[in-house]
mmCIF file of C-alpha atoms and ligand atoms in Angstrom:
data_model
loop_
_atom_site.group_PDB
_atom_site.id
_atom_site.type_symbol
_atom_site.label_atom_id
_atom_site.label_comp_id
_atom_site.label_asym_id
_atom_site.label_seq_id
_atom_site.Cartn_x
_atom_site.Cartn_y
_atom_site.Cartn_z
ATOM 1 C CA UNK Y 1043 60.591 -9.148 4.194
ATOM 2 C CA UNK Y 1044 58.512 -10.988 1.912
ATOM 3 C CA UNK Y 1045 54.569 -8.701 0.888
ATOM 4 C CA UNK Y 1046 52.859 -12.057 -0.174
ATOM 5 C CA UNK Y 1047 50.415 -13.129 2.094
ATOM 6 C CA UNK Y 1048 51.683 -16.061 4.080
ATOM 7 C CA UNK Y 1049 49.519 -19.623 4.782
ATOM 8 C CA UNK Y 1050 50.440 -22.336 6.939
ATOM 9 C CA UNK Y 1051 49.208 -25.453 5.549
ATOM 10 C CA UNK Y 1052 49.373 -28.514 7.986
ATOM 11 C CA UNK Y 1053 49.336 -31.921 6.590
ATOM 12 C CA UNK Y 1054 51.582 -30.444 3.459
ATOM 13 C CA UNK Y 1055 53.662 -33.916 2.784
ATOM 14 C CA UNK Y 1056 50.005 -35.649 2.149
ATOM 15 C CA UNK Y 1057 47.950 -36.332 -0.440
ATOM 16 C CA UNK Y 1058 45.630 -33.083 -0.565
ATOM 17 C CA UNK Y 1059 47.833 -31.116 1.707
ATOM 18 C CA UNK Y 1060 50.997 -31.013 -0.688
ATOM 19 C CA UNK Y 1061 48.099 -30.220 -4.146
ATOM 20 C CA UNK Y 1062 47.061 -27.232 -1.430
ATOM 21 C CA UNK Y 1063 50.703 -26.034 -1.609
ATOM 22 C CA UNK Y 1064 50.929 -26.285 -5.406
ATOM 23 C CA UNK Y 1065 48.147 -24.374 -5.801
ATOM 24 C CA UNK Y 1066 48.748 -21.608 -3.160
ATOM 25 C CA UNK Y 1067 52.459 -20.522 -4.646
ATOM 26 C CA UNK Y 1068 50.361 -20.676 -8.054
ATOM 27 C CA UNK Y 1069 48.614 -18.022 -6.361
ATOM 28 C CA UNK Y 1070 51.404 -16.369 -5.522
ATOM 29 C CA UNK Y 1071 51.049 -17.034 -1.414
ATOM 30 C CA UNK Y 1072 54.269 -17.632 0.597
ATOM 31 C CA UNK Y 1073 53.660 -20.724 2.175
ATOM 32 C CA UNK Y 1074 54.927 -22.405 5.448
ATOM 33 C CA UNK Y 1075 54.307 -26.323 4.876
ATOM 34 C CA UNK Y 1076 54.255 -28.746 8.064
ATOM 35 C CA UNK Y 1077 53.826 -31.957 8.207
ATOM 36 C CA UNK Y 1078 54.988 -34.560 10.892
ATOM 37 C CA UNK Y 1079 55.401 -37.181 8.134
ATOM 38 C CA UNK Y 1080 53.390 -40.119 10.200
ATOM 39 C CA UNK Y 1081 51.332 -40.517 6.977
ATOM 40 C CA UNK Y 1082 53.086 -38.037 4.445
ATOM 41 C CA UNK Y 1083 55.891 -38.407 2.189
ATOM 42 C CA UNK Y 1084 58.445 -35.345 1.495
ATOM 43 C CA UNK Y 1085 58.921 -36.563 -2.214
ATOM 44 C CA UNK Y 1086 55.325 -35.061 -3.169
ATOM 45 C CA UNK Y 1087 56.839 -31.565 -1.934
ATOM 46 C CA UNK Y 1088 60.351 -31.893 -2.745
ATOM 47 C CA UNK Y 1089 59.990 -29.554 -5.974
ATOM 48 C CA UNK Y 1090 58.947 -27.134 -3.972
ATOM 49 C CA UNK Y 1091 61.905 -27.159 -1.479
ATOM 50 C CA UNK Y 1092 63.836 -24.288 -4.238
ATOM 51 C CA UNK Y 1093 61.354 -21.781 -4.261
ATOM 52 C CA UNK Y 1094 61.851 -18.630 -2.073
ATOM 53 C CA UNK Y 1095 58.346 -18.427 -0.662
ATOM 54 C CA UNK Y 1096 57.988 -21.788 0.522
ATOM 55 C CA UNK Y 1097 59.784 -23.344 3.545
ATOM 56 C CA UNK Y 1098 58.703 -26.493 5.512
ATOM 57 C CA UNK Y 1099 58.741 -27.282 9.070
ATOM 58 C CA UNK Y 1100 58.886 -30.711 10.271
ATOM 59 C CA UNK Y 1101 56.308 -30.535 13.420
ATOM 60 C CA UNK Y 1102 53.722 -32.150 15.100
ATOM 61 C CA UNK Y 1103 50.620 -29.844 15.442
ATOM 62 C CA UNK Y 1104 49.360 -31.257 18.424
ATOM 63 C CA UNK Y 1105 52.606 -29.669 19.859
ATOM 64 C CA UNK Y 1106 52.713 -25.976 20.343
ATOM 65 C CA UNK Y 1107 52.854 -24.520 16.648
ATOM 66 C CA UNK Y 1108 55.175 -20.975 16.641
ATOM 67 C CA UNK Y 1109 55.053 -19.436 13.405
ATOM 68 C CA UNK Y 1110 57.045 -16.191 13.823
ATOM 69 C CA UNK Y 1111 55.685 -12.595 11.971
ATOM 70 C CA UNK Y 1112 52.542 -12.332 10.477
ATOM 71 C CA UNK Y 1113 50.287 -15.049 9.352
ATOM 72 C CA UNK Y 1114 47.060 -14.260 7.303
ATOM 73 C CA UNK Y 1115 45.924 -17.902 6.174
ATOM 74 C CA UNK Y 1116 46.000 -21.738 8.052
ATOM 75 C CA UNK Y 1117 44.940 -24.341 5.728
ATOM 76 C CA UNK Y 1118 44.593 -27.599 8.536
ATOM 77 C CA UNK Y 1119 44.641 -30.911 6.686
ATOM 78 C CA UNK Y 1120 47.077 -32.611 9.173
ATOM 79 C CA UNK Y 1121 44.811 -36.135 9.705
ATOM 80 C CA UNK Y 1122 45.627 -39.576 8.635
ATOM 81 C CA UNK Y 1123 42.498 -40.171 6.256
ATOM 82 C CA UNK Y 1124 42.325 -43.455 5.133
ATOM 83 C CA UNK Y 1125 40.899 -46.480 7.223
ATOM 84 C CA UNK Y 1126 44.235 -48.426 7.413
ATOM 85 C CA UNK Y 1127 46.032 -45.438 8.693
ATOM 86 C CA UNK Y 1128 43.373 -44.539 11.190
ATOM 87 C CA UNK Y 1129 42.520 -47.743 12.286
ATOM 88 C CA UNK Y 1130 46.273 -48.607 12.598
ATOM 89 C CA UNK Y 1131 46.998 -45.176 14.515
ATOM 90 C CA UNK Y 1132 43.723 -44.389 16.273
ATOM 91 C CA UNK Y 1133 45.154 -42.256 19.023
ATOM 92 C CA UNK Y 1134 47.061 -40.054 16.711
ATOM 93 C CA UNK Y 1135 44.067 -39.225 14.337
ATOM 94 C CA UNK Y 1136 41.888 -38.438 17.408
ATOM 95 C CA UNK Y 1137 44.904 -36.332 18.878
ATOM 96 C CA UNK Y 1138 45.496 -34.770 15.302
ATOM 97 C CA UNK Y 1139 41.983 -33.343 14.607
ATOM 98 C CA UNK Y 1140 41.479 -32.667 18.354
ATOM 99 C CA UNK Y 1141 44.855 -31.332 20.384
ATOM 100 C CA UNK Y 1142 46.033 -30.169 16.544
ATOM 101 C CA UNK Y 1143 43.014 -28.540 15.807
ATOM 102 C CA UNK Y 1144 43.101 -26.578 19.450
ATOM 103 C CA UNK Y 1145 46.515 -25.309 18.740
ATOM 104 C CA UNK Y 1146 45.689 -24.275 14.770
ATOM 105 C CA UNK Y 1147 42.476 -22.196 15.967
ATOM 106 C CA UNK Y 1148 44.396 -20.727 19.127
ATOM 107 C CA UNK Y 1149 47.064 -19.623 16.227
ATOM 108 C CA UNK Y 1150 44.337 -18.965 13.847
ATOM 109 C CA UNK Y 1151 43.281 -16.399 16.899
ATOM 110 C CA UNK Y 1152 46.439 -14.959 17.431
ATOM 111 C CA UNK Y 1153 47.658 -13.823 14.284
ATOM 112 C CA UNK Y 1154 44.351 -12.524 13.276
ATOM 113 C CA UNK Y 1155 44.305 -15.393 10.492
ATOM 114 C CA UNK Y 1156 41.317 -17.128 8.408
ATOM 115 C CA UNK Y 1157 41.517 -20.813 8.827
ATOM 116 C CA UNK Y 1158 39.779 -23.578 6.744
ATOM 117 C CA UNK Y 1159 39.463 -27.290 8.572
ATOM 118 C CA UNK Y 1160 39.482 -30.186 6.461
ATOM 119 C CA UNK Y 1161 36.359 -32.071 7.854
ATOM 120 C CA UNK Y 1162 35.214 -35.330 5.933
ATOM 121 C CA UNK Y 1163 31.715 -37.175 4.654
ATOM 122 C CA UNK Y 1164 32.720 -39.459 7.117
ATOM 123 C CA UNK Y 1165 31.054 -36.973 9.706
ATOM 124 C CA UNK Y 1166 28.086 -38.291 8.491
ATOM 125 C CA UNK Y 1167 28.889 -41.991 8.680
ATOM 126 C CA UNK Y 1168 27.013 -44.749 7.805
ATOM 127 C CA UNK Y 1169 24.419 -42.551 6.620
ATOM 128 C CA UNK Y 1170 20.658 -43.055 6.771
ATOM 129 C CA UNK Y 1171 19.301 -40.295 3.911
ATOM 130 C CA UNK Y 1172 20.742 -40.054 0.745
ATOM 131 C CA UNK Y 1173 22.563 -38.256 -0.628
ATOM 132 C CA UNK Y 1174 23.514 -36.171 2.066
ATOM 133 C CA UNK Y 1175 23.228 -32.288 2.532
ATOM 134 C CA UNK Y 1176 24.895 -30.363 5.031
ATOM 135 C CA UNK Y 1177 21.460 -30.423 7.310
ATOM 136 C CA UNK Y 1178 22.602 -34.159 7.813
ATOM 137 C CA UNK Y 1179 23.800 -34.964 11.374
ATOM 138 C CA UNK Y 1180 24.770 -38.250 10.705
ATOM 139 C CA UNK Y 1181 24.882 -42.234 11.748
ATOM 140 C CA UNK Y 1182 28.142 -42.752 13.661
ATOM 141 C CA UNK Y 1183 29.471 -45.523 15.959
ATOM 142 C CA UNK Y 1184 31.658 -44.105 18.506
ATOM 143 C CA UNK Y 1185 32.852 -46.883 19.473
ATOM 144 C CA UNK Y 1186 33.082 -49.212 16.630
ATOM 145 C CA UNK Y 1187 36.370 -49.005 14.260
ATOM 146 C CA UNK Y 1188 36.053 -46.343 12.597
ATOM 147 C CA UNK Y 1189 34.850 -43.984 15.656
ATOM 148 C CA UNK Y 1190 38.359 -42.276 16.333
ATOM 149 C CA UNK Y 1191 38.277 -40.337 12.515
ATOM 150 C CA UNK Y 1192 34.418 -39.632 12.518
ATOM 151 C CA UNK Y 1193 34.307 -38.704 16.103
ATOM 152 C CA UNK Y 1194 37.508 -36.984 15.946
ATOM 153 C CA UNK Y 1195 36.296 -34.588 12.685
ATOM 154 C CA UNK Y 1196 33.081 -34.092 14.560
ATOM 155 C CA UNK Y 1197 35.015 -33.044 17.409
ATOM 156 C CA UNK Y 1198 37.110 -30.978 15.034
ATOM 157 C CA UNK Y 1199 33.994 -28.680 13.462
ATOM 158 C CA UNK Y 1200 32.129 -28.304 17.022
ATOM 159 C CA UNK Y 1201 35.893 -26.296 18.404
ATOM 160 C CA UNK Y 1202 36.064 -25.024 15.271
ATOM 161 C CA UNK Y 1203 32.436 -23.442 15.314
ATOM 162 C CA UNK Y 1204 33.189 -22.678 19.532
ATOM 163 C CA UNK Y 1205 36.244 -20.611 18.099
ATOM 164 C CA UNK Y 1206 34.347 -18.484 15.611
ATOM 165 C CA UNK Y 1207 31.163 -18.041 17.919
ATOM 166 C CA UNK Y 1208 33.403 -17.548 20.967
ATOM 167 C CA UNK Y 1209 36.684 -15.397 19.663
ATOM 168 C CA UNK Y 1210 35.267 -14.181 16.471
ATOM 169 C CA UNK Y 1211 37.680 -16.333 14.460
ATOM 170 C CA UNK Y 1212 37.222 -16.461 10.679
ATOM 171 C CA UNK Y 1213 36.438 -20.371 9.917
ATOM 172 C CA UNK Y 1214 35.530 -22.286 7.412
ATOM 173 C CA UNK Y 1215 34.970 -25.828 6.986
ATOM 174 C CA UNK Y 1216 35.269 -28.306 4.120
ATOM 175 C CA UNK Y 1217 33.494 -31.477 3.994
ATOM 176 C CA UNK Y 1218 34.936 -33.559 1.759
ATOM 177 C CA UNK Y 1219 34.210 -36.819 0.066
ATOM 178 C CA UNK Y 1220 36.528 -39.750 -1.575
ATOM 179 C CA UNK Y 1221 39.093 -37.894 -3.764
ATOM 180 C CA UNK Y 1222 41.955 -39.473 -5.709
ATOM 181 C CA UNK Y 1223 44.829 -38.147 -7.916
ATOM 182 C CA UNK Y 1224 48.953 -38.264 -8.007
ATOM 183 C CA UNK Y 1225 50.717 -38.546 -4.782
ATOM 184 C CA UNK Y 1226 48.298 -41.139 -2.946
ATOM 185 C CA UNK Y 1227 50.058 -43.450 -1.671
ATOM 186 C CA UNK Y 1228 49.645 -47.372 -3.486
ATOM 187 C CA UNK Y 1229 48.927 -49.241 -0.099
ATOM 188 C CA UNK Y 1230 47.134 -46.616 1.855
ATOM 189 C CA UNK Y 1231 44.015 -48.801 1.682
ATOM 190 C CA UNK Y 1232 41.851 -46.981 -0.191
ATOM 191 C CA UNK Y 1233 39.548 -48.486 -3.007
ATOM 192 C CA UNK Y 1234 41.507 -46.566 -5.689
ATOM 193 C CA UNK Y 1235 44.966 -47.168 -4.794
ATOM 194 C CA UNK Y 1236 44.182 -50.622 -3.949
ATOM 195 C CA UNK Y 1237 42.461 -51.502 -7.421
ATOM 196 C CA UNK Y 1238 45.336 -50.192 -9.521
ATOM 197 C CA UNK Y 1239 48.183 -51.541 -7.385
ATOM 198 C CA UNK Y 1240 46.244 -55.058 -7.569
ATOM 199 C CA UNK Y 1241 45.510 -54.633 -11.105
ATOM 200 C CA UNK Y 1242 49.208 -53.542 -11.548
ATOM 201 C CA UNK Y 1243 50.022 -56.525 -9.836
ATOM 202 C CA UNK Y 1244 48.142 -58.861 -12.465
ATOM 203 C CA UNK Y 1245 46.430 -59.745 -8.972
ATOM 204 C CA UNK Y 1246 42.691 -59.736 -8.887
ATOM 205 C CA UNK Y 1247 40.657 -57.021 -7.282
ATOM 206 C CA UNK Y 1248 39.208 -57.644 -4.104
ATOM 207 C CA UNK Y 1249 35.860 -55.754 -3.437
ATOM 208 C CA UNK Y 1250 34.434 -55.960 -0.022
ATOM 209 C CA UNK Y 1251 30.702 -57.186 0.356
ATOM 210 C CA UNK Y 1252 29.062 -58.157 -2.887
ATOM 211 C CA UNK Y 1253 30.085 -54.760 -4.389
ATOM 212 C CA UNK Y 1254 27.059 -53.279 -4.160
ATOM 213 C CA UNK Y 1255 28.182 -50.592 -2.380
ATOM 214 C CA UNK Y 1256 28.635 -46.619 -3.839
ATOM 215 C CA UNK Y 1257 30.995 -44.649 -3.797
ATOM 216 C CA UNK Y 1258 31.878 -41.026 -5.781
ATOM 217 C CA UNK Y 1259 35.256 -39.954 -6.653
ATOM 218 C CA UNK Y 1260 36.084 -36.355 -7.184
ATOM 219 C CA UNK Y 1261 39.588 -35.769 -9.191
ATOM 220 C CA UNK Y 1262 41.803 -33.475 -7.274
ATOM 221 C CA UNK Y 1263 42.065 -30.200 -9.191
ATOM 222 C CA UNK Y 1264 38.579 -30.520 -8.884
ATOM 223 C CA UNK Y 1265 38.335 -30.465 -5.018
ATOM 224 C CA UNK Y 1266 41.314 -28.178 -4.724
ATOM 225 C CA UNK Y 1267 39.272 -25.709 -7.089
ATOM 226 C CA UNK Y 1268 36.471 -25.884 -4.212
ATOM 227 C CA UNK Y 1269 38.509 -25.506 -0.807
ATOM 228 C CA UNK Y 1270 40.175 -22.404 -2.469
ATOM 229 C CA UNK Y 1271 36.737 -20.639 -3.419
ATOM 230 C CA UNK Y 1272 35.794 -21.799 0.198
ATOM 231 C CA UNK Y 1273 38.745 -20.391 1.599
ATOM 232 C CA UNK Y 1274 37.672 -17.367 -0.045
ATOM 233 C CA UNK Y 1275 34.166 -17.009 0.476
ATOM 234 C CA UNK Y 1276 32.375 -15.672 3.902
ATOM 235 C CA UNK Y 1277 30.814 -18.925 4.492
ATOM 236 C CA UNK Y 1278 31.147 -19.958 7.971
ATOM 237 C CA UNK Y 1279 28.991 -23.349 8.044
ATOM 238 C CA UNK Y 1280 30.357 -26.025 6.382
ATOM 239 C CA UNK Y 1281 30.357 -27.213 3.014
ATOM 240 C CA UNK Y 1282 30.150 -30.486 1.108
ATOM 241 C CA UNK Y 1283 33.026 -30.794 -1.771
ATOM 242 C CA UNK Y 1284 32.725 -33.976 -3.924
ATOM 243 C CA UNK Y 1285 31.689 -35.383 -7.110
ATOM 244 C CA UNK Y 1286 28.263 -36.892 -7.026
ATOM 245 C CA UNK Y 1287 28.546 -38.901 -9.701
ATOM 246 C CA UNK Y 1288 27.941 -42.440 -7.643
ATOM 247 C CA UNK Y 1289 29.380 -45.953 -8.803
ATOM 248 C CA UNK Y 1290 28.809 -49.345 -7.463
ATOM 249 C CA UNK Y 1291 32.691 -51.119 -6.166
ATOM 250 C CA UNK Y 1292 31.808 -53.635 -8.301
ATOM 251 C CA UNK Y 1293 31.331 -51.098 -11.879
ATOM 252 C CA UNK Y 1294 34.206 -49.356 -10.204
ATOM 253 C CA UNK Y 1295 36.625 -52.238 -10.019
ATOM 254 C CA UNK Y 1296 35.525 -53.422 -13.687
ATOM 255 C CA UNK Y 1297 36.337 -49.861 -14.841
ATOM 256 C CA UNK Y 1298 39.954 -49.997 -13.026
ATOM 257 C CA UNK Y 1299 40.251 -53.732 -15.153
ATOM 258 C CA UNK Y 1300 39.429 -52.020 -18.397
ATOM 259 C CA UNK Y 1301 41.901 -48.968 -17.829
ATOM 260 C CA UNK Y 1302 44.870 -51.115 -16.420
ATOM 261 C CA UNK Y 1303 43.541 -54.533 -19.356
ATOM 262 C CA UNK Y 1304 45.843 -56.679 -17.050
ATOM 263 C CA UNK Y 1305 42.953 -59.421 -17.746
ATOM 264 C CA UNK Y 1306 41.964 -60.234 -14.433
ATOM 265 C CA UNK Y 1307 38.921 -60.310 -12.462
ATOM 266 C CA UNK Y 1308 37.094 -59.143 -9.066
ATOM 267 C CA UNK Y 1309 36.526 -61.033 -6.532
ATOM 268 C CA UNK Y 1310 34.284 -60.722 -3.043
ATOM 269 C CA UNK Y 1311 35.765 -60.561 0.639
ATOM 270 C CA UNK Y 1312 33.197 -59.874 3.923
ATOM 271 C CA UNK Y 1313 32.192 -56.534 4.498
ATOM 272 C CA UNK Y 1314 34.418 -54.996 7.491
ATOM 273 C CA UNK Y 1315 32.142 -53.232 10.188
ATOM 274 C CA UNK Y 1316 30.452 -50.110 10.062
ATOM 275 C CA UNK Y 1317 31.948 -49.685 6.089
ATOM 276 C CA UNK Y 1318 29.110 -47.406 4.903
ATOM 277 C CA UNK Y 1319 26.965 -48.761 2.153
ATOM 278 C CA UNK Y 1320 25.935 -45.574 0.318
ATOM 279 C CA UNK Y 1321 28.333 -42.380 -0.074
ATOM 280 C CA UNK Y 1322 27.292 -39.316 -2.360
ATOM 281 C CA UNK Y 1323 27.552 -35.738 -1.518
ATOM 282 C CA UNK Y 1324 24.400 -33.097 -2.116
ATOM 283 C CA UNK Y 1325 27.088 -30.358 -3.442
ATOM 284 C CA UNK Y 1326 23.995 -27.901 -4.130
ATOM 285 C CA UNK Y 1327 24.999 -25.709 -1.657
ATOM 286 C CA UNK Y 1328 28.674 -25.098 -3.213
ATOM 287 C CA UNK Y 1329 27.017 -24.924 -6.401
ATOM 288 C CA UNK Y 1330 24.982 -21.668 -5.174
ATOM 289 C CA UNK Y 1331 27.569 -19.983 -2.812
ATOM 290 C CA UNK Y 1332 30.789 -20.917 -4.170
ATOM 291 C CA UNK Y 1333 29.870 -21.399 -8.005
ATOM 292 C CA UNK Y 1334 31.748 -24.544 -8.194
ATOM 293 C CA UNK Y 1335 31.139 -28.122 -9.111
ATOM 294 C CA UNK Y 1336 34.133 -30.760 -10.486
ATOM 295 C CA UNK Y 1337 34.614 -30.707 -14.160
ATOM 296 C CA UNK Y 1338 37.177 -33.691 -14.843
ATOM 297 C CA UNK Y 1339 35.340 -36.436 -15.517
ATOM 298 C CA UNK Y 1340 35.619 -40.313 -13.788
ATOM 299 C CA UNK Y 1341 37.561 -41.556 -17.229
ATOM 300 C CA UNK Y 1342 39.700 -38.340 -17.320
ATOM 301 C CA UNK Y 1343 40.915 -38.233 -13.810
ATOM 302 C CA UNK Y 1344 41.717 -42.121 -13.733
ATOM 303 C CA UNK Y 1345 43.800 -41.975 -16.998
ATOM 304 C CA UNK Y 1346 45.968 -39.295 -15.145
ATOM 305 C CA UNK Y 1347 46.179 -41.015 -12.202
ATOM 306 C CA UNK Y 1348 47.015 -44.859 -13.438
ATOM 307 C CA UNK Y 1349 49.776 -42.606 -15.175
ATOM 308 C CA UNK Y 1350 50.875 -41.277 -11.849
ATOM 309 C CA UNK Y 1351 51.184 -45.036 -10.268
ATOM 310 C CA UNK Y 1352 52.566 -46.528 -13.197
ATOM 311 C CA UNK Y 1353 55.191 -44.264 -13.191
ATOM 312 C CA UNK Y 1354 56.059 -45.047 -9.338
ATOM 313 C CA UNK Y 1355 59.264 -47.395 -8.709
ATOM 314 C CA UNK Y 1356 59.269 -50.932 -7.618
ATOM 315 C CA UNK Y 1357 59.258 -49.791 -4.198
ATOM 316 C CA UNK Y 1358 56.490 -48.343 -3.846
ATOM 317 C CA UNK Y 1359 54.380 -51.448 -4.869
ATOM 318 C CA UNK Y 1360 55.373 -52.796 -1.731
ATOM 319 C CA UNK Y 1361 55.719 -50.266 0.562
ATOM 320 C CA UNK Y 1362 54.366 -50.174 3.865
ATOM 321 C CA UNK Y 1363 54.081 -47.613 6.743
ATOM 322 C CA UNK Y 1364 53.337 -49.383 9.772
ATOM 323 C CA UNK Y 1365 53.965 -52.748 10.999
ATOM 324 C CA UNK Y 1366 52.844 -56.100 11.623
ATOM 325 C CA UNK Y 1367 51.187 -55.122 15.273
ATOM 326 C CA UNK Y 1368 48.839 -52.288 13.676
ATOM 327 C CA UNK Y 1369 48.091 -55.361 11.083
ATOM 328 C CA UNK Y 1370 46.490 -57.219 13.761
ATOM 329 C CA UNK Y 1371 43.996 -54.442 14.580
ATOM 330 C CA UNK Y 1372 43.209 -54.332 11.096
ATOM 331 C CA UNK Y 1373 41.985 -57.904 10.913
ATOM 332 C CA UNK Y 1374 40.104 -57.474 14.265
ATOM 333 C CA UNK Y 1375 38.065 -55.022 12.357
ATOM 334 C CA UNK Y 1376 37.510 -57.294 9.408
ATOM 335 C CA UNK Y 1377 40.271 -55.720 6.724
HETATM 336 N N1 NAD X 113 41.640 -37.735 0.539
HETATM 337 C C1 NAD X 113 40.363 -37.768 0.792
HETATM 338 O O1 NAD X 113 39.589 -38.346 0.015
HETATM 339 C C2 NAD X 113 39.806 -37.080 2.012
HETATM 340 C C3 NAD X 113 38.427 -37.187 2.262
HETATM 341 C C4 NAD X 113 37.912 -36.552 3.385
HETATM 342 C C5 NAD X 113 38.722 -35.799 4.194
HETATM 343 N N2 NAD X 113 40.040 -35.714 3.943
HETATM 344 C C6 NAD X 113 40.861 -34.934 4.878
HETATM 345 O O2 NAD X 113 41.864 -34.207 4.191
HETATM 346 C C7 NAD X 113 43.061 -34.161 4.961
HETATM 347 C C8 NAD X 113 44.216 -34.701 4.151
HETATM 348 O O3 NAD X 113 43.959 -36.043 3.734
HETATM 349 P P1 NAD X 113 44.945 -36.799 2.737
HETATM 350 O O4 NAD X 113 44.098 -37.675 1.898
HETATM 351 O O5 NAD X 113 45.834 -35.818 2.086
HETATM 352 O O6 NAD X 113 45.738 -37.714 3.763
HETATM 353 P P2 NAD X 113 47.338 -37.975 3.869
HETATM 354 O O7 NAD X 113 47.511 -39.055 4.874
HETATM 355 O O8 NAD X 113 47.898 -38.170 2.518
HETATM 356 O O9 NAD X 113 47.863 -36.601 4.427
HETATM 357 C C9 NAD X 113 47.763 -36.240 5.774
HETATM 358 C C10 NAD X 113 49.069 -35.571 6.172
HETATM 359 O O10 NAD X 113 48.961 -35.130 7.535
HETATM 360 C C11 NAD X 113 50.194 -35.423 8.183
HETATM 361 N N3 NAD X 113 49.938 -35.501 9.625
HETATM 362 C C12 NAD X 113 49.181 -36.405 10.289
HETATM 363 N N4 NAD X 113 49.209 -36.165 11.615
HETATM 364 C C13 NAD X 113 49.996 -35.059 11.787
HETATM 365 C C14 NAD X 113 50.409 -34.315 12.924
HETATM 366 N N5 NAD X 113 50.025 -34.657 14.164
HETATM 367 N N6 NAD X 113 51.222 -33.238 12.721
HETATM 368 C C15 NAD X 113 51.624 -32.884 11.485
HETATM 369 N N7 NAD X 113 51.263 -33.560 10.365
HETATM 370 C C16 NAD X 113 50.461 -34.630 10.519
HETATM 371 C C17 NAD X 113 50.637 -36.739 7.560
HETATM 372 O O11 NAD X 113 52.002 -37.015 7.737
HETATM 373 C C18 NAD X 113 50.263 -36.518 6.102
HETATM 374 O O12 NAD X 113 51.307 -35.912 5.375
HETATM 375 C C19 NAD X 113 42.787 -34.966 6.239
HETATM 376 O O13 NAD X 113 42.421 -34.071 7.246
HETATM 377 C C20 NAD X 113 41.609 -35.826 5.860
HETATM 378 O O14 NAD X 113 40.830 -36.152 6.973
HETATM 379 C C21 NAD X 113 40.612 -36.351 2.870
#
């Protein structure tokens, strides 16, 4: 019988989820790693696959989760998070972050375990103060496109505040903005992936709008740095992890140009609906309780990363997780 303290970390073939494992046997947890793979990819967990404390169970968390023994940490960061996943599977990111999120708090409850949710800026949506603080309640369209994440991790922190006020459960919640690193995936649709695989490519880089648009980008050591002192802490409310260092698309995509010096240029496509215009996190509040704030900067963290996707093989350039149906939705929504 193994005396490390176990965590279950959901989402743990993903981008953040499998950094989360990393980190936690660094730490010298045992950790039980499920993912249902709908977004995820084993290979960014595969080195893991030797170690004693870490096994992996391939499961759905919106199904009843049995974890047998003693359990003393959930990490939940099961969710399809970028907007050609979600907009492609809408009924399994509101089902992920709402059904999953039930049965990882009803666990969380059973076994006497703390559990940190991975809620998003996107809570706040198109938002109309800037930057934005936790105090923020947000601009969302429930209905428009991208109303099945935001209302779905909305949903997620209001159970996930019901199950600490109600059954005394020990929560916390991350809200986290745009982070990039290894093990995204190429064509997941984010601005990152996209710019280097186009840039890769020798294509140009398409920027939506006329680029004026901000964004931040927080490196993931950085981010992973902040969910652990979270986990840690005795903060219950939740709490903003980003980098607020803000960039227009259009500086950002002349940056990725530069790094990747394939020689080509950006060019301008219609801004899809509800894509917010202005996206920076007020991370005072980790600064005071959790003493953290990233330290690797924009230049840093890219170098590392355009390392990571040059290294990828051929396949990956092209590869592509859902079909030509979900593509159709995509275009309906302007992508
Ligand atoms: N990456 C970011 O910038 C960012 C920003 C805000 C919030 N988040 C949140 O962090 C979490 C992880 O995001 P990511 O960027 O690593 O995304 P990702 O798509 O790389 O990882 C999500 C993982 O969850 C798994 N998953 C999805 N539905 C599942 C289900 N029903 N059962 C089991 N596993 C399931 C996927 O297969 C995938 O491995 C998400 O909750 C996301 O909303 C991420």
């Amino acid at each position: 019988m193994s005396t490390k303290k176990k965590v279950l970390i959901t989402g743990a073939a993903g981008f953040l989820g499998s950094h989360l494992c990393d980190r936690m046997i660094k730490e010298g947890y045992y950790v039980i790693a499920m993912d249902n793979l709908i977004t995820g990819d084993l290979r960014n967990i595969e080195h893991l696959f030797k170690l004693p404390n870490f096994e992996f169970y391939h499961h759905d968390v919106t199904k009843y989760i049995h974890i047998p023994g003693e359990l003393h940490y959930i990490m939940h960061f099961a969710s399809p998070a970028s907007p050609i996943d979600y907009l492609k599977i809408p009924i399994q990111t509101l089902k992920v972050s709402s059904l999953g999120t039930h049965n990882v708090l009803g666990l969380a409850r059973a076994k006497k375990a703390r559990i940190i949710v991975a809620s998003t800026s996107e809570v706040y949506g198109d938002p109309l103060v800037h930057p934005q603080n936790e105090d923020y309640w947000g601009n969302v369209n429930p209905v428009g496109p991208r109303g099945c994440y935001d209302e779905a991790k909305r949903f997620q922190e209001a159970i996930t505040m019901a199950y600490h006020n109600v059954h005394d459960v020990e929560t916390r919640i991350v809200r986290i903005f745009n982070t990039y690193g290894p093990r995204m995936r190429l064509n997941d649709g984010r601005v990152l992936p996209t710019f280097i695989g186009q840039a890769l490519r020798g294509e140009d880089l398409t920027a939506f709008g006329d680029g004026s648009q901000t964004r931040s980008f927080c490196y993931v050591d950085d981010l992973v740095e902040g969910i652990y002192r979270l986990l840690l802490s005795d903060h219950h409310l939740p709490v903003n992890c980003g980098n607020p260092t803000e960039i227009t698309i259009k500086q950002f995509a002349e940056e990725i140009i530069k790094l990747v010096g394939t020689g080509t240029k950006v060019i301008f496509k219609p801004l899809p609906m509800d894509d917010p215009k202005q996206r920076q996190p007020d991370i005072t509040k980790a600064r005071e309780i959790l003493k953290w704030e990233p330290k690797i900067s924009r230049a840093e963290g890219l170098k590392i990363t355009y390392e990571y996707f040059k290294s990828l093989p051929e396949y990956d350039m092209t590869f592509r997780k859902f079909g030509t149906q979900e593509d159709e939705i995509m275009k309906k929504a302007g992508y």
